[in-house]
XYZ file of C-alpha atoms in Angstrom:
502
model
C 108.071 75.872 57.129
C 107.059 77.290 60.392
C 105.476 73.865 61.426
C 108.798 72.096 60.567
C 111.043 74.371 62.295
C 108.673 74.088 65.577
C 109.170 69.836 65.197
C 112.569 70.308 66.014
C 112.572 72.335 68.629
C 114.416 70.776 71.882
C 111.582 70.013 74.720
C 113.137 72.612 76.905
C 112.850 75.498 75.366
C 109.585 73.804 74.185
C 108.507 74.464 78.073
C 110.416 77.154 78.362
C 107.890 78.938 75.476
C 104.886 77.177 76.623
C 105.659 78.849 80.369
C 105.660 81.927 79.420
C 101.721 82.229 77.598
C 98.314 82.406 78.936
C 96.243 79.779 79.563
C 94.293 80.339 76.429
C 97.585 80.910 74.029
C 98.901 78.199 74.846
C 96.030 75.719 74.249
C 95.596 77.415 70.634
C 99.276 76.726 70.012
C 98.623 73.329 71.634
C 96.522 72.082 68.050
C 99.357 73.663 65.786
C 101.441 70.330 66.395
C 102.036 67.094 68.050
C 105.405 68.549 69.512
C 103.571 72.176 71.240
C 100.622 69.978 72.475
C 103.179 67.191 74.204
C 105.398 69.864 75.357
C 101.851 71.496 77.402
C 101.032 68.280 78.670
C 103.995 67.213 79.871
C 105.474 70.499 81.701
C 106.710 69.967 84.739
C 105.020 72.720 86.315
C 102.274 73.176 84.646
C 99.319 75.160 86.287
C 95.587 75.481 85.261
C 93.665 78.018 86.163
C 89.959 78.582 85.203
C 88.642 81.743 85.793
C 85.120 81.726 83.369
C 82.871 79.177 81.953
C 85.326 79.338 78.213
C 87.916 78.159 80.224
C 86.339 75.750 82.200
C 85.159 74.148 79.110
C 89.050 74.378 77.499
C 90.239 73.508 80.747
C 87.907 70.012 80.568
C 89.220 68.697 77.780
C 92.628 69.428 78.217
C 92.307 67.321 81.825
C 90.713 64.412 79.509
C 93.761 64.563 77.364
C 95.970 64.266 80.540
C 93.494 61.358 81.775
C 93.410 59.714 78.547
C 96.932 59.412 78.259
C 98.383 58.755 81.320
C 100.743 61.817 81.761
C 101.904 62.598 85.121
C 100.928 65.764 86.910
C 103.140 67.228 89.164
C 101.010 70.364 90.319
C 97.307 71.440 90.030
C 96.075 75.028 90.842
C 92.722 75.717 90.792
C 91.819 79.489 90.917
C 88.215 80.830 91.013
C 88.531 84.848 91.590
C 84.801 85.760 91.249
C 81.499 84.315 90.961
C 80.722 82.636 87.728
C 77.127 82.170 86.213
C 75.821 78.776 86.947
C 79.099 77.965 88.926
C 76.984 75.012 91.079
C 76.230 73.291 87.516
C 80.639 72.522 87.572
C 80.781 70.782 91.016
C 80.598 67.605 88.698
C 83.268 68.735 86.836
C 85.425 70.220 89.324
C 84.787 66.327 91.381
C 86.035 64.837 87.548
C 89.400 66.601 87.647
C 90.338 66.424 91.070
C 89.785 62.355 90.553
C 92.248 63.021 87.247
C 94.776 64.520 89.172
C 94.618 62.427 91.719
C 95.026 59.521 89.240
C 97.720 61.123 88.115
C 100.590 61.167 90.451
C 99.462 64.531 91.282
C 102.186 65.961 94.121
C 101.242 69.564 94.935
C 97.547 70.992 95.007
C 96.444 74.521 95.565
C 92.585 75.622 95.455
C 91.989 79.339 95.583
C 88.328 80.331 96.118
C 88.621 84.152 96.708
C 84.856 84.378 96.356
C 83.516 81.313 98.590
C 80.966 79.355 95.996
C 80.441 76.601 98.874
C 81.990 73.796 96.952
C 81.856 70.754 99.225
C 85.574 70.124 98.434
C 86.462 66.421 98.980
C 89.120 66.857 101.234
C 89.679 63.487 102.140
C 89.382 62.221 99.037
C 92.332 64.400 98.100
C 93.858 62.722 101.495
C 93.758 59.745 100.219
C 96.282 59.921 97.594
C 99.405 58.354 97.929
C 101.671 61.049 96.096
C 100.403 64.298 97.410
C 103.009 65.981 99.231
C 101.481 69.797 99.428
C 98.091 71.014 99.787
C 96.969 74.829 99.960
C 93.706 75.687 100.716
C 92.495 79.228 100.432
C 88.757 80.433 100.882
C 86.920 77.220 101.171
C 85.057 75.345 103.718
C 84.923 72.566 105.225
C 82.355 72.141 107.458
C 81.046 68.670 108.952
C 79.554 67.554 105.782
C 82.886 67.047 104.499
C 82.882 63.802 106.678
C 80.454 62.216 105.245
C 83.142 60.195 102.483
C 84.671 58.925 105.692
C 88.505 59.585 106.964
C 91.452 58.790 105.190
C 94.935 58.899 106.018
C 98.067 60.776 104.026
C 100.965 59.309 104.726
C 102.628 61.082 101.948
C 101.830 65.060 102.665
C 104.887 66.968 104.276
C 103.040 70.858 103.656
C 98.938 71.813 104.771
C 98.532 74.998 104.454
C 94.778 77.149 105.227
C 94.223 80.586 104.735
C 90.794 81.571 104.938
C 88.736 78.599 105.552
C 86.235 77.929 107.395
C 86.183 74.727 109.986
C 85.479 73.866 113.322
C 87.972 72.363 116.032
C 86.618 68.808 115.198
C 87.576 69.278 111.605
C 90.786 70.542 112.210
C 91.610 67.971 114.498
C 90.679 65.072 111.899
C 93.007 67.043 109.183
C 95.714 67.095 111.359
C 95.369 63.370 112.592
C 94.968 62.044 108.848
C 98.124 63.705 108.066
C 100.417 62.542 110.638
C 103.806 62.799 108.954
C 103.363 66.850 108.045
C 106.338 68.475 108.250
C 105.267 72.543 107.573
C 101.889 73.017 108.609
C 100.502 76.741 108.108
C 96.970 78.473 109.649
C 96.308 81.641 108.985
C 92.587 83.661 109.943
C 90.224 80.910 109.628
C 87.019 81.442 111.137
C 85.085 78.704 112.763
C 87.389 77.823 115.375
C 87.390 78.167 119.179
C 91.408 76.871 119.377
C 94.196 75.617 117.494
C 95.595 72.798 118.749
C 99.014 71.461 116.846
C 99.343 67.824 118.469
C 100.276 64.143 117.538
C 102.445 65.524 114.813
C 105.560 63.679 115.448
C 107.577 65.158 112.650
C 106.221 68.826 112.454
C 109.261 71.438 112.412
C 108.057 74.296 111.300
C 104.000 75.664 112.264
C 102.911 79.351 111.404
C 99.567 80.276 113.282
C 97.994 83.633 112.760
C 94.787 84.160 114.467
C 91.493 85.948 114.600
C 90.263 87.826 117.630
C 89.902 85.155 120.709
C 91.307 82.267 118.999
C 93.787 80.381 121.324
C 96.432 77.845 120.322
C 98.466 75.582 121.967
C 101.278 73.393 120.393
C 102.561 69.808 121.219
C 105.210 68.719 119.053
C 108.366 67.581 120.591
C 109.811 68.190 116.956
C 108.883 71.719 116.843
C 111.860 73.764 115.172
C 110.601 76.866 113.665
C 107.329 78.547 115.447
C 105.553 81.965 114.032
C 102.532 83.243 116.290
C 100.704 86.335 115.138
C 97.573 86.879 117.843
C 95.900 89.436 119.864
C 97.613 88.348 123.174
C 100.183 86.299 124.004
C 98.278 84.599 126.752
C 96.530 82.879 123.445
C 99.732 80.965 122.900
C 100.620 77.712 124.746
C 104.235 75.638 123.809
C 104.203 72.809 125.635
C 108.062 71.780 124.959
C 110.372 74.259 124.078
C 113.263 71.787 123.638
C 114.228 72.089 120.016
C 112.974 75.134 118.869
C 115.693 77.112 116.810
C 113.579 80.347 115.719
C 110.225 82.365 116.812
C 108.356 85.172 115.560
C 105.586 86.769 117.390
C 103.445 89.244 116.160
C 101.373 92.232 117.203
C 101.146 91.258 120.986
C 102.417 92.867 124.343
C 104.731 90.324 125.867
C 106.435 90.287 129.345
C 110.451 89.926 130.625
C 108.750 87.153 132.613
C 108.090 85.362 129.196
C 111.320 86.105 127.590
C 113.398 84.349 130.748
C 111.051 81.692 130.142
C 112.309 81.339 126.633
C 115.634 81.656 126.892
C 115.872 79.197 129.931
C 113.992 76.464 127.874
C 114.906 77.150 124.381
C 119.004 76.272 124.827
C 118.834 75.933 120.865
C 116.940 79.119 119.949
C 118.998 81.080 117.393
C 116.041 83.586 115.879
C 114.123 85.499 117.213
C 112.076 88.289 115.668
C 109.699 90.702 116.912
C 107.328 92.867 114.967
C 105.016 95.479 116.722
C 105.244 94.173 119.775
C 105.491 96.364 123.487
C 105.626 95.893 126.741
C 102.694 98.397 127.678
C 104.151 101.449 128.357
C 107.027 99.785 129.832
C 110.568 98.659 127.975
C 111.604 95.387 128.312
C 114.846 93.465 127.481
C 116.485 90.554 125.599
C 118.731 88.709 128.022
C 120.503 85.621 129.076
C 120.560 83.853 125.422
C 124.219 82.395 124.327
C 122.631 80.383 121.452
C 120.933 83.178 119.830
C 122.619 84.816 116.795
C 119.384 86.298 114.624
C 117.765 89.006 116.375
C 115.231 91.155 114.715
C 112.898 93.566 116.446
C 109.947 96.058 115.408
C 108.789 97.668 118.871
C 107.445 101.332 118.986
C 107.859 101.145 122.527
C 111.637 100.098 122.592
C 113.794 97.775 124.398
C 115.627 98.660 127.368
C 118.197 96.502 126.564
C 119.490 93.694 124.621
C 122.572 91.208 126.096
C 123.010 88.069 123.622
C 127.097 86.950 123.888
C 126.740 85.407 120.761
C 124.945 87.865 117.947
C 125.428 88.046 114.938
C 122.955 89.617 112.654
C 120.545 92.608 114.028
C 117.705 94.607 112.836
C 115.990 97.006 115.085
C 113.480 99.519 114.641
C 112.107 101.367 117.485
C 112.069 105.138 118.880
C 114.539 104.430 121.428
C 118.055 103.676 121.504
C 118.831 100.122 123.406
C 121.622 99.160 125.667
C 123.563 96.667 123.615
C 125.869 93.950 124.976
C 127.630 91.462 122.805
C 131.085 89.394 123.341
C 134.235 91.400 121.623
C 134.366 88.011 119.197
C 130.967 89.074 117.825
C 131.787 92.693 117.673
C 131.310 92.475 113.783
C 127.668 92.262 112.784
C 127.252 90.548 109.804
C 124.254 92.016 108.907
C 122.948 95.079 110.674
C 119.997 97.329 109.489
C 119.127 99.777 112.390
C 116.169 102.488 112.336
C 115.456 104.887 115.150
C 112.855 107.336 115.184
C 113.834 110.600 116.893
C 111.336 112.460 118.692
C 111.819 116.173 119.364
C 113.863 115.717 122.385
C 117.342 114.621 120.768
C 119.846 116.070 122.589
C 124.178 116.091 123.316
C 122.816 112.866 125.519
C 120.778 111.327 123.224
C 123.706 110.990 120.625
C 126.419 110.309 122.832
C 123.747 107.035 123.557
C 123.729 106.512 119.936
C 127.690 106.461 119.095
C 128.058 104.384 122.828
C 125.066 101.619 120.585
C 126.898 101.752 117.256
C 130.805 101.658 118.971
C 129.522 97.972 120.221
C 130.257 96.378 116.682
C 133.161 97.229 114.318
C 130.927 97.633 111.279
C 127.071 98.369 110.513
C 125.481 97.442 107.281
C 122.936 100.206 107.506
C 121.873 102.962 109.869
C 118.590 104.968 109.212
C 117.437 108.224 111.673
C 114.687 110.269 111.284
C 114.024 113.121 112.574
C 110.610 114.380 113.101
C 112.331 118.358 113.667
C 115.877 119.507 113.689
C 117.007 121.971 117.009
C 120.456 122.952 117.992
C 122.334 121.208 121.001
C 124.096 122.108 123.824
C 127.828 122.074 122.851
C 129.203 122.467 126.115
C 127.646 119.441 127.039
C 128.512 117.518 123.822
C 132.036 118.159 125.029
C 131.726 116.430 127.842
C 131.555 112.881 126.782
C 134.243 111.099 125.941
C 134.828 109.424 122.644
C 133.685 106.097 122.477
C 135.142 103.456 119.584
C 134.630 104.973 116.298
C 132.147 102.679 114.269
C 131.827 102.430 110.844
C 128.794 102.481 109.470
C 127.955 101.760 105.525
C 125.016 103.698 105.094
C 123.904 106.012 107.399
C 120.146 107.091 105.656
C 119.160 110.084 107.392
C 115.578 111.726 107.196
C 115.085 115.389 108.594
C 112.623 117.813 108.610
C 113.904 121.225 108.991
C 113.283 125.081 108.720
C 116.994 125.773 109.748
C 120.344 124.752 109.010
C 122.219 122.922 112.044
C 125.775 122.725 111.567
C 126.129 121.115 115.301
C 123.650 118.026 114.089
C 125.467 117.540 110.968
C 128.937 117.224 112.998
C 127.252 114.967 115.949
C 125.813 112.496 113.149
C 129.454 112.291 111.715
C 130.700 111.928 115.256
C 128.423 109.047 116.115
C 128.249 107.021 112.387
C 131.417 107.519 110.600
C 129.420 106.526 107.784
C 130.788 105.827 104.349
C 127.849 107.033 102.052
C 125.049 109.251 103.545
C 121.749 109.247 101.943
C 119.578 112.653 103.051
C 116.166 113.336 102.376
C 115.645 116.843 104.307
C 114.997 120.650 103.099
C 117.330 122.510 100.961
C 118.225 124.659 103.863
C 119.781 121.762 105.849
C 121.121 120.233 102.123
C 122.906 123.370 102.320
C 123.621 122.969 105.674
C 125.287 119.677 104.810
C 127.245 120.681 101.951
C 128.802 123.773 104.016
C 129.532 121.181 106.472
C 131.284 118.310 105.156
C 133.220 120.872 102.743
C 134.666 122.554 105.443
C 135.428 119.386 107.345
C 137.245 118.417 103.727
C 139.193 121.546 103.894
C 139.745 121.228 107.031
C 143.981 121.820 108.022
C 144.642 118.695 110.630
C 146.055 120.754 113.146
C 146.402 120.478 116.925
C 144.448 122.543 117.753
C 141.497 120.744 116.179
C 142.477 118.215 118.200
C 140.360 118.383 120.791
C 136.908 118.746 118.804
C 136.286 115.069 118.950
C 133.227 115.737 116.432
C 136.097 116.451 113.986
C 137.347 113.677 111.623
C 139.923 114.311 108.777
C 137.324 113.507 105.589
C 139.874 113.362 102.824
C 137.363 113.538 99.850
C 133.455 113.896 99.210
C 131.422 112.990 95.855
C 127.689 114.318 95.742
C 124.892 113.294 93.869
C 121.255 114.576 93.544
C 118.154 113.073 92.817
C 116.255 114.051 89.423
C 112.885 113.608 90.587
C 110.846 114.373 87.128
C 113.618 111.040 85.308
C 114.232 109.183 88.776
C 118.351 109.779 88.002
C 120.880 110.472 90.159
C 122.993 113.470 88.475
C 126.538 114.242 90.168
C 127.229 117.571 91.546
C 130.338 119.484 91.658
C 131.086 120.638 94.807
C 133.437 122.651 94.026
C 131.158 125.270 92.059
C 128.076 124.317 93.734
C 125.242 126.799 94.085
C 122.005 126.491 95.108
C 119.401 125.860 92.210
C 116.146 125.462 94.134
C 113.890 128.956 94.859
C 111.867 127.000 98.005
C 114.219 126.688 100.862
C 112.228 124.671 102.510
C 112.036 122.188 99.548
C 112.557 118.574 100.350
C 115.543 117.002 98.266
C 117.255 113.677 97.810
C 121.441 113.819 97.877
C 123.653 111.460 98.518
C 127.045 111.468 99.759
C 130.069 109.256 99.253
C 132.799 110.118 101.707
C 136.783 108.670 102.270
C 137.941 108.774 105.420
């Protein structure tokens, strides 16, 4: 009965089943019937995996099916995790299935050798298909040897990516030249080489590069679109034409205004650009003098002095000072935002006056996350002084804040500056408290004249709180109302958050 009802099954949910088992579940339900062993062989996206000698065995007759009958492969992964006993005696076997899948139609191939067994992969062998379109290579080598089968040419691969192989510059060279039509082309931390040279690669548009220590790189590629360099310096890097590139990422380097000009003045399409963990020594530097770009995402401990694109429209900054920000009054509305500053200890009526004067450049912010390494009153005489800017209006405003003390007078600055809608805290039950006192009174709060002139003050017409259950991971409402305090530690840390209606 069982058998029947499996015969009439439709083939997708056939591979929809077969998808979802292990490698060795689904070759035993592979010999229950002609309908589960076609509907294996024929998945679309079928990947095999052999991890121990069983399932190399398994894994050899189930390629001898495919040979045997012809059935198109559309993606091999091979995936050897750690050694296997007598692993040298399958290099036959290993050279038999490649030659199947190659037979095959075989469009997408990705060989994972975490634990390098020195398999002299045939790479241009593999080259010399006519229907591969991706390769991945991951922990092998290929060392001159690999030259020996002579040089073949893949008209047909768009994708190479290497991660963890080991070549030398003539090797690479020869990969890149038999593949001349590669469209994504992906390095990342192989050892071996003295440079990385991207070059006769007339349709490349998008190269990712991530070097070891003293590797240098320099791109040709008049087609070049989308460019990601992670190094140790950016003197490493070389671009020969800038002309089309639309988006850049650079990684973990100090870079130089000098640079920047450079790319703005020669990248007149450039639209991303993102930043992680980079600095200027102990200097701050600026983005400047773009019109095309629109994407702008930094990571820089050291900060930026000060960022002037006319035409932005998304932003994500993290840094431990507050930039100068410049946009047109037609982008004033971010349409993403997600803005983290780390406050060190000397946060003062200045410092957040700065911060309302960043956020009052756009209408709206996605998200807004402080932290505070310590919490210390400010001067309100001089918070007085400045004059209100544009009152933003923030969506989240995540605040993080270590302190021994309440401080009313932060609590009413933050307010001042974000306008936020919902406020997620993470601080001591003290300032919780703090909080609490604080936006209740501002609730309660009689919309007189004569508050008038606090411009910290904002008539808050309603407040909803919620606290974190740590031991369930639930968020439990709390009545403000009748709220007393239920923790004995006041210095505690807590999780609330606020929803508030301006």
């Amino acid at each position: 009965m069982a058998t029947t009802t499996m015969e009439v099954l439709p083939d997708c949910l056939v591979h929809k089943i077969v998808s979802c088992l292990s490698f060795k579940e689904a070759a035993k339900m592979s010999i229950l019937s002609k309908t589960w062993l076609q509907g294996w062989l024929t998945h679309p996206k079928l990947e095999l995996k052999a991890q121990d000698c069983d399932e190399m065995k398994i894994l050899d007759i189930i390629m001898e099916r495919y040979r045997d009958s012809k059935i198109h492969i559309e993606k091999f992964e091979f995936l050897k995790a750690f050694s296997i006993s007598g692993f040298i005696e399958l290099f036959p076997l290993i050279d038999k299935w490649l030659d199947i899948v190659l037979h095959n139609g075989v469009k997408d191939i990705e060989y994972i050798d975490v634990r390098s067994s020195l398999y002299p992969l045939p790479i241009f062998t593999i080259l010399a298909a006519k229907s591969l379109r991706e390769l991945a290579l991951w922990g092998c080598a290929l060392m001159g040897g690999s030259l020996s089968g002579g040089v073949a040419n893949c008209y047909s691969l768009r994708k190479l990516s290497l991660c963890d192989v080991c070549l030398n510059d003539n090797m690479l060279q020869t990969l890149l030249t038999s593949c001349p039509l590669i469209v994504n082309f992906f390095i990342e931390h192989c050892t071996g080489l003295e440079k990385i040279e991207v070059r006769n690669l007339q349709r490349v548009k998008s190269v990712s590069i991530k070097t070891l220590r003293k590797q240098r790189a320099k791109i040709q590629a008049p087609s070049l679109e989308h460019l990601l360099f992670s190094g140790y310096s950016l003197e490493e890097l070389d671009i020969v034409e800038w002309q089309n590139l639309k988006s850049l990422e650079l990684s973990g380097m100090t870079i130089s205004n000098e640079f920047l000009e450079t790319l703005f003045s020669k990248s007149q399409l450039l639209e991303t650009l993102i930043l992680v963990n980079v600095s200027k020594g102990w200097k701050r530097f600026n983005i400047c003098g773009s019109e095309s770009l629109k994407e702008l995402k930094i990571t820089a401990w050291k900060g930026i002095g000060e960022i002037d694109a006319s035409n932005l429209v998304s932003l994500e900054y993290t840094g431990d000072k507050i930039p100068e920000l410049k946009i047109t009054r037609e982008s004033s509305q971010l349409k993403h935002s997600k803005i983290i500053f780390y406050c060190d200890n000397n946060f003062n009526a200045s410092w957040f006056y700065k911060l309302a004067k960043f956020l009052s450049n756009s209408i709206s912010w996605s998200q807004v996350s402080l932290i505070f390494f310590k919490c210390k009153e400010i001067n309100m005489k001089k918070f007085k002084l400045h004059h209100r800017v544009v009152v933003p209006k923030v969506d989240i405003l995540d605040v993080d804040i270590e302190s021994s003390k309440g401080c009313p007078i932060v609590v009413d600055a933050l307010l001042w500056c974000c306008h936020p809608r919902r406020i997620n805290l993470s601080s001591t039950a003290v300032m919780i408290i703090c909080f609490i006192d604080r936006l209740m009174y501002m609730k309660n709060l009689s919309h007189s004249t004569s508050h008038g002139s606090k411009p910290w003050h904002s008539p808050l017409k309603e407040v909803k709180a919620y606290k974190l259950d740590w031991e369930n991971d639930v968020w439990h409402p709390v009545e403000l109302e009748n709220w007393e305090l239920t923790t004995r530690n006041l210095l505690e840390k807590e999780k609330y958050y606020f929803l508030l209606d301006w």
